[in-house]
Amino acid sequence: MLVAVEDGRAVEIRGAPDHPPTSGVLCTKVARYLDRTYSPERVRYPMRRIGRKGDGRFARIGWDEALDEIAARFRSIADSPDGPQAILPYSYFGTMGLVQGSSMDRRFFHRLGASLLERTICSVAGKAGWTAVVGASMGMDVEEFENSRLILIWGSNSITSNLHFWTRAQEAKRRGAKLVAIDPYRSATAEKCHRHVALLPGTDAALAFGLMHVLIAGNLVDRDYVERYTQGYDALAARAAQWPPERVARTCGIAAEDVVELARDYGTIRPAAIRLNYGVQRVHGGANAVRAIACLPALVGAWRDPAGGALLSSSGTYPVDSQALERPDLIRGSPRTINMSTIGDALAELDDPPVRAIYVYNSNPVAVAPHGSRVAAGFAREDLFCVVHEIFRTDTADYADILLPATTQLEQTDLHTSYGHLCVQANNAAIAPLFEALPNTEVFRRLAARMGFDEPCFRDSDDDLARQALRNGDPRVAGLAWEMLKSAGWARLQVPKPWAPFAHGNFPTPSGRCEFHSMRLAAMGEDPLPDFVAPYESVASNPELAARYPLAFISPPLRNFLNSSFANLPASLAEEPMPRLDIHPGDAAVRGIESGASVRVFNDRGGFLARARVSERARRGVVVAPSVWWKKLAPGGENANAVTSPAPTDLGHGPTFYDCLVEVALA
Ligand SMILES: Nc1nc2c(c(=O)[nH]1)N[C@H]1C(S)=C(S)[C@@H](COP(=O)(O)OP(=O)(O)OC[C@H]3O[C@@H](n4cnc5c(=O)[nH]c(N)nc54)[C@H](O)[C@@H]3O)O[C@H]1N2
Ligand SMILES: Nc1nc2c(c(=O)[nH]1)N[C@H]1C(S)=C(S)[C@@H](COP(=O)(O)OP(=O)(O)OC[C@H]3O[C@@H](n4cnc5c(=O)[nH]c(N)nc54)[C@H](O)[C@@H]3O)O[C@H]1N2
Ligand SMILES: [Mo]
C-alpha cells in the first residue's frame, strides 16, 4: 500500500502496482483506509468510564494516569491470593503484523504470569486438519492459479474475502479453465463459476470421500505419486469405499450426478487446483473436512504441477521467529490457558481463580465471539477490571474501565507476512500518530516499566522487534534484512519460482510423505484417518433440535466489512445499510416472508433482526446473514453472534459459527 503525504497528512493511498500478488489493487474496504484513519469517531485520548458498563460513557484522562491505574490494578491482583493468572490478555488480528500483533504484548503478559490465551477464533480447525495431512501451512503459490485448468473454490467467497486470488482465477477462466464453487451459498463468487455445488453446511468431508470413491473406482488415481509420496492409501481407500455417490448425495443434500461429474473432472483435467478456505472449518467436523480435502491433490498427483495442488494458507512458508518475538521463556509459573472462543463461559464460570482483569487489543469480542449474550454478560461484570486499547469505540470498548487510543497502520511500524501469498512486507509509518494514539508495543513498553520488568527485551524498539521477527539464517529469508525491507517495501521469500513444493514429495510431515494416515494423530488418541464428523446442529444429526429450529444458519464475511472492522465507516454502511438475511423462496413462503420484510432470527441462545432478501442465493434449508455487524449499529442491538455456538470443532478447539440451527419469523 502506497501512501502519499502532504504536510504530515496522508492524502492518497493506492496499491503498489509492482507488488506481484496484489498488482496495484486494494480491496473495497482497505481502499477506505484514509476514511478510517481520519474518522471523526476515533478514540483520541485515554479515557475512564463514567457510566454503567456497556453504556460507553467516558471522561478524558492522561496517559500517565491511565497507565498508573492499570499497573496498580494488575499489581494488586498479581499480589493477591488469586495471583497473576486472574489477569487475561485478549487479542486477535486487528492487525496481523508481527510487531503490533504478537511481540511486546506477549512478552509483557508472559513475564506477568497472566493466563495464556488460546487464539482459536478463526483458523485452528483448518490448520489442524491441513497439517495432519500435509505437515505445515503451505501450499500453492496464489500467483500460479492463473495457469490452472480446473479450480475448485471450496468454502470461499473469494470476491469478498480473497480478491487477489480471484483475479488469478478470472485470468484462468479467460484462458479456458473451469471454475467450480463448493458452497451452501450462491455467493457473488459462486455466481461467476461454471458450476456451483450447493451442499449443506458441515458436510464437506462426505463430498471429499465421495470424490475419492469415484476416483478410485474409475481408476483415476495417480498410482505412481501415491506409491512414492504418500502414506496410508489402502486405509483411506477403505474409508472412501463407504461413500458411494448416493450416500454422499443424501448427506450433502445434492445430486449423486454432481459427485460423479465433479470427480471425473478432478481426475482428468490437469493442472487441477483447490482454493480451500476457512468457510469449511467453522463446523463440528471442520478439521476432518479439511483433512479429507487435503488428501485429494496427492491422490491424483495434482501437486506435480505448480498450477496444481491446493492452497489453504501460506503462513507456514515464513520462518517466523515467535520464540524471539514472544519470549515464552519469560512465562512465570505454569499459567492456565483460556480459549478465546469461549470467553463468555470463561468470564462467567472460572473461579480458581476467576478472571478479574481483561486487557483487550486487536479484537472486538463483544461483536465477533459466539454466543454473544454470554460474552456481553461477562464483560458487564461489575467486578471485572477491563482495559480496551482501540481505534474506535466498538461494542467491546463500551465495557472498558479504561479505554486507550490505538494507532492505525499508517501510524505504526510493522512487518507483515501473509496467509495467501509469498511476500514479506514492511509497514513503514506514513504519518505521526494522530491525537494521543499509541501503538500496542509502546503501551506494553510503558506498562512493563511501571511494573518494574527490567529485562532488556522490554526496551526493544519497534525496529528491533521487526529485526527479530524472521529466523536469521533461514534460507527462505536470506538477504531479507529489515533495513532492506524497509527501503524496498517488500520482497518475495527466497523460494523457487515457479513454486511446486510437493512435486517430489518433501512433505513437512513426520514421515516426509503426504499422510492420509497419521501416526501423530493416532498417538494423540485421535482417528488416524480423516472421517465425516456430523454437525452438532443439523436436520439429520439433531432432529429434536431441528423440530424447533429447522434452518441451518451461516454468517460469512461481508465485502464492505473486515470481520467487525470497517463496519462503522459511513462509506461501508452506505453500501450495507441493514443487516440482511438471504432466504430461499420456499422457506420464505411458508413463513409469510417477502423480500424487504423485517425478520427475527433466533434459537435458544438468542436472536437478532435482519431484512429478508428472498432469492435462490440461499439453498433450501439454509439461511445466510453476511457479517459481522457492530451490535450497537444493528437494529435491536444484536448481531449474528446472538445465535452462533461456541461448541468446539473436532480438532483445535475452534468455534462452530456455521454449525447452527435457527428459526426465522416476521419481526
Ligand atoms: N471483505 C472481507 N474479507 C475478509 C474478511 C472479511 O470479513 N471481509 N475476513 C478475513 C478473515 S479473518 C478470514 S478468516 C478470511 C477467510 O474467510 P472465509 O471464512 O474463507 O470467508 P469467505 O470467503 O466468505 O468464505 C466462506 C464461504 O464459505 C461458505 N460456507 C459456510 N459454511 C460452509 C460449509 O460448511 N462448507 C462449505 N463448503 N462452505 C461453507 C460461506 O457461504 C461463504 O461463502 O477472509 C478474510 N477476508
Ligand atoms: N458470526 C460470525 N462471527 C465471526 C466470523 C464469522 O464468519 N461469522 N468470523 C470470525 C473470524 S474468521 C475472525 S478472524 C474473528 C475476528 O475477530 P477480531 O480479530 O476481533 O476482528 P475485528 O472484528 O476486525 O476486530 C479487530 C479490532 O482491532 C482493532 N485494531 C486494529 N488495529 C489495531 C491496532 O493496531 N491496535 C489495537 N489495539 N487495535 C487495533 C480494530 O479497530 C477492531 O475493532 O471474528 C470471527 N467472528
Ligand atoms: Mo479469520
Short mmCIF file of C-alpha atoms in Angstrom, two decimals, residues 416-621:
data_model
loop_
_atom_site.label_atom_id
_atom_site.label_comp_id
_atom_site.label_asym_id
_atom_site.label_seq_id
_atom_site.Cartn_x
_atom_site.Cartn_y
_atom_site.Cartn_z
CA HIS A 416 3.75 -8.44 7.67
CA THR A 417 3.85 -11.96 6.39
CA SER A 418 0.77 -13.29 4.60
CA TYR A 419 -1.52 -16.27 4.63
CA GLY A 420 -2.36 -16.01 0.95
CA HIS A 421 0.89 -15.22 -0.87
CA LEU A 422 4.66 -15.47 -0.50
CA CYS A 423 5.94 -11.91 0.03
CA VAL A 424 7.20 -10.19 3.18
CA GLN A 425 6.06 -6.58 3.65
CA ALA A 426 7.50 -3.74 5.67
CA ASN A 427 4.86 -1.46 7.19
CA ASN A 428 6.60 1.91 7.44
CA ALA A 429 4.75 4.58 9.36
CA ALA A 430 3.49 7.16 6.86
CA ILE A 431 2.32 9.77 9.36
CA ALA A 432 2.81 10.58 13.03
CA PRO A 433 0.24 9.13 15.45
CA LEU A 434 -2.96 11.20 15.47
CA PHE A 435 -4.21 12.76 18.68
CA GLU A 436 -2.73 10.83 21.63
CA ALA A 437 -2.84 7.41 19.96
CA LEU A 438 -0.04 4.93 20.69
CA PRO A 439 0.86 1.62 19.08
CA ASN A 440 0.38 -1.62 21.03
CA THR A 441 4.10 -2.11 21.56
CA GLU A 442 4.63 1.28 23.16
CA VAL A 443 1.80 0.80 25.63
CA PHE A 444 3.29 -2.52 26.77
CA ARG A 445 6.75 -0.97 26.99
CA ARG A 446 5.42 1.72 29.29
CA LEU A 447 3.40 -0.75 31.34
CA ALA A 448 6.43 -3.04 31.69
CA ALA A 449 8.46 -0.13 33.05
CA ARG A 450 5.73 0.65 35.57
CA MET A 451 5.57 -2.98 36.65
CA GLY A 452 9.33 -2.99 37.22
CA PHE A 453 10.06 -5.55 34.49
CA ASP A 454 13.69 -4.75 33.91
CA GLU A 455 14.72 -7.39 31.36
CA PRO A 456 16.37 -5.62 28.41
CA CYS A 457 13.82 -7.11 25.98
CA PHE A 458 11.22 -4.67 27.33
CA ARG A 459 13.26 -1.83 25.88
CA ASP A 460 13.39 -3.19 22.32
CA SER A 461 12.20 -0.61 19.79
CA ASP A 462 9.77 -1.49 17.01
CA ASP A 463 12.70 -1.66 14.61
CA ASP A 464 14.45 -4.08 16.99
CA LEU A 465 11.33 -6.23 17.07
CA ALA A 466 10.97 -6.20 13.30
CA ARG A 467 14.62 -7.25 13.05
CA GLN A 468 13.90 -10.27 15.27
CA ALA A 469 10.72 -11.32 13.50
CA LEU A 470 12.16 -13.67 10.89
CA ARG A 471 14.55 -16.51 11.70
CA ASN A 472 18.03 -15.30 10.86
CA GLY A 473 19.95 -17.81 8.81
CA ASP A 474 16.89 -19.49 7.31
CA PRO A 475 17.49 -19.71 3.55
CA ARG A 476 13.93 -18.55 2.82
CA VAL A 477 14.76 -15.12 4.22
CA ALA A 478 18.38 -14.90 3.11
CA GLY A 479 19.05 -11.28 2.18
CA LEU A 480 15.68 -10.07 3.52
CA ALA A 481 17.09 -7.99 6.36
CA TRP A 482 14.73 -5.48 7.97
CA GLU A 483 16.72 -2.49 6.70
CA MET A 484 16.43 -3.80 3.15
CA LEU A 485 12.69 -4.48 3.52
CA LYS A 486 12.11 -1.02 4.96
CA SER A 487 13.52 0.64 1.89
CA ALA A 488 12.29 -1.84 -0.72
CA GLY A 489 8.83 -2.21 0.86
CA TRP A 490 8.53 -5.92 0.20
CA ALA A 491 10.36 -8.96 -1.09
CA ARG A 492 9.34 -12.42 -2.14
CA LEU A 493 10.51 -15.24 0.11
CA GLN A 494 13.57 -16.97 -1.29
CA VAL A 495 11.65 -19.96 -2.55
CA PRO A 496 11.82 -21.25 -6.11
CA LYS A 497 9.62 -19.70 -8.76
CA PRO A 498 7.60 -21.45 -10.03
CA TRP A 499 6.79 -22.92 -6.64
CA ALA A 500 5.71 -26.57 -6.60
CA PRO A 501 6.59 -27.52 -3.05
CA PHE A 502 5.36 -31.11 -3.16
CA ALA A 503 6.07 -32.03 -6.79
CA HIS A 504 8.53 -34.61 -5.49
CA GLY A 505 7.03 -35.33 -2.09
CA ASN A 506 9.06 -33.48 0.57
CA PHE A 507 6.03 -33.07 2.79
CA PRO A 508 6.98 -31.47 6.12
CA THR A 509 5.25 -34.32 7.99
CA PRO A 510 6.98 -36.74 10.39
CA SER A 511 7.22 -39.34 7.59
CA GLY A 512 8.08 -36.85 4.84
CA ARG A 513 5.06 -38.21 2.97
CA CYS A 514 1.55 -36.92 2.50
CA GLU A 515 -0.10 -38.57 5.49
CA PHE A 516 -3.55 -39.92 4.63
CA HIS A 517 -2.93 -41.97 7.77
CA SER A 518 -1.38 -40.03 10.65
CA MET A 519 0.55 -41.78 13.41
CA ARG A 520 0.89 -38.44 15.14
CA LEU A 521 -2.88 -38.10 15.50
CA ALA A 522 -3.18 -41.75 16.46
CA ALA A 523 -0.70 -41.12 19.29
CA MET A 524 -2.91 -38.25 20.45
CA GLY A 525 -5.84 -40.65 20.69
CA GLU A 526 -7.44 -39.25 17.54
CA ASP A 527 -8.64 -41.12 14.48
CA PRO A 528 -5.53 -41.68 12.34
CA LEU A 529 -7.66 -41.24 9.22
CA PRO A 530 -9.98 -38.41 8.23
CA ASP A 531 -13.66 -39.13 8.71
CA PHE A 532 -17.04 -37.47 8.29
CA VAL A 533 -17.98 -35.85 11.60
CA ALA A 534 -21.61 -34.72 11.55
CA PRO A 535 -22.61 -31.19 12.57
CA TYR A 536 -23.80 -30.69 16.15
CA GLU A 537 -26.83 -28.91 14.78
CA SER A 538 -28.42 -30.15 11.56
CA VAL A 539 -31.70 -31.70 10.50
CA ALA A 540 -30.01 -35.08 10.01
CA SER A 541 -27.83 -35.12 13.12
CA ASN A 542 -30.14 -33.43 15.62
CA PRO A 543 -33.79 -33.91 14.56
CA GLU A 544 -35.08 -32.93 18.00
CA LEU A 545 -33.47 -29.51 17.85
CA ALA A 546 -34.38 -29.22 14.17
CA ALA A 547 -38.05 -29.68 15.05
CA ARG A 548 -37.89 -26.29 16.76
CA TYR A 549 -35.13 -24.68 14.70
CA PRO A 550 -35.25 -26.19 11.21
CA LEU A 551 -32.95 -23.83 9.29
CA ALA A 552 -29.15 -24.08 9.07
CA PHE A 553 -27.60 -20.66 9.66
CA ILE A 554 -24.31 -19.30 8.31
CA SER A 555 -22.85 -15.81 8.70
CA PRO A 556 -19.87 -15.39 6.34
CA PRO A 557 -17.86 -12.18 5.78
CA LEU A 558 -19.24 -9.11 4.00
CA ARG A 559 -17.26 -7.41 1.27
CA ASN A 560 -17.51 -3.99 2.90
CA PHE A 561 -16.51 -5.15 6.37
CA LEU A 562 -13.45 -6.94 7.70
CA ASN A 563 -14.94 -9.02 10.46
CA SER A 564 -16.24 -6.10 12.55
CA SER A 565 -13.55 -3.68 11.32
CA PHE A 566 -14.69 -1.01 8.82
CA ALA A 567 -18.26 -1.86 9.87
CA ASN A 568 -18.69 1.59 11.43
CA LEU A 569 -17.49 3.66 8.47
CA PRO A 570 -20.21 5.72 6.76
CA ALA A 571 -18.95 4.58 3.33
CA SER A 572 -19.30 0.92 4.34
CA LEU A 573 -22.70 1.49 5.89
CA ALA A 574 -23.88 3.34 2.79
CA GLU A 575 -23.41 0.07 0.91
CA GLU A 576 -24.67 -2.17 3.71
CA PRO A 577 -27.48 -0.10 5.19
CA MET A 578 -29.10 -3.03 7.05
CA PRO A 579 -28.17 -6.50 8.28
CA ARG A 580 -29.51 -8.88 5.64
CA LEU A 581 -30.83 -12.41 5.70
CA ASP A 582 -30.83 -14.39 2.47
CA ILE A 583 -33.64 -16.95 2.47
CA HIS A 584 -34.92 -19.36 -0.18
CA PRO A 585 -38.38 -18.63 -1.67
CA GLY A 586 -39.68 -21.99 -0.40
CA ASP A 587 -38.54 -21.33 3.17
CA ALA A 588 -39.80 -17.74 3.00
CA ALA A 589 -43.27 -18.57 1.65
CA VAL A 590 -44.22 -20.94 4.48
CA ARG A 591 -43.28 -18.20 6.95
CA GLY A 592 -45.12 -15.45 5.14
CA ILE A 593 -41.84 -13.63 4.49
CA GLU A 594 -41.34 -11.39 1.47
CA SER A 595 -38.24 -9.54 0.33
CA GLY A 596 -37.72 -6.43 2.42
CA ALA A 597 -39.58 -7.75 5.45
CA SER A 598 -38.01 -7.30 8.85
CA VAL A 599 -37.38 -10.74 10.33
CA ARG A 600 -36.18 -12.13 13.61
CA VAL A 601 -33.61 -14.94 13.50
CA PHE A 602 -33.49 -16.90 16.75
CA ASN A 603 -32.72 -20.05 18.69
CA ASP A 604 -32.24 -20.91 22.36
CA ARG A 605 -29.07 -18.80 22.57
CA GLY A 606 -30.70 -15.55 21.43
CA GLY A 607 -31.94 -13.64 18.42
CA PHE A 608 -31.32 -10.69 16.13
CA LEU A 609 -33.12 -8.65 13.47
CA ALA A 610 -32.40 -8.54 9.74
CA ARG A 611 -34.05 -7.57 6.50
CA ALA A 612 -35.08 -10.56 4.41
CA ARG A 613 -33.88 -10.96 0.84
CA VAL A 614 -35.85 -13.78 -0.76
CA SER A 615 -33.93 -15.50 -3.54
CA GLU A 616 -32.28 -18.73 -4.55
CA ARG A 617 -28.92 -17.43 -3.41
CA ALA A 618 -29.70 -19.33 -0.23
CA ARG A 619 -30.36 -23.00 -0.87
CA ARG A 620 -33.42 -24.52 0.68
CA GLY A 621 -32.97 -25.19 4.39
#
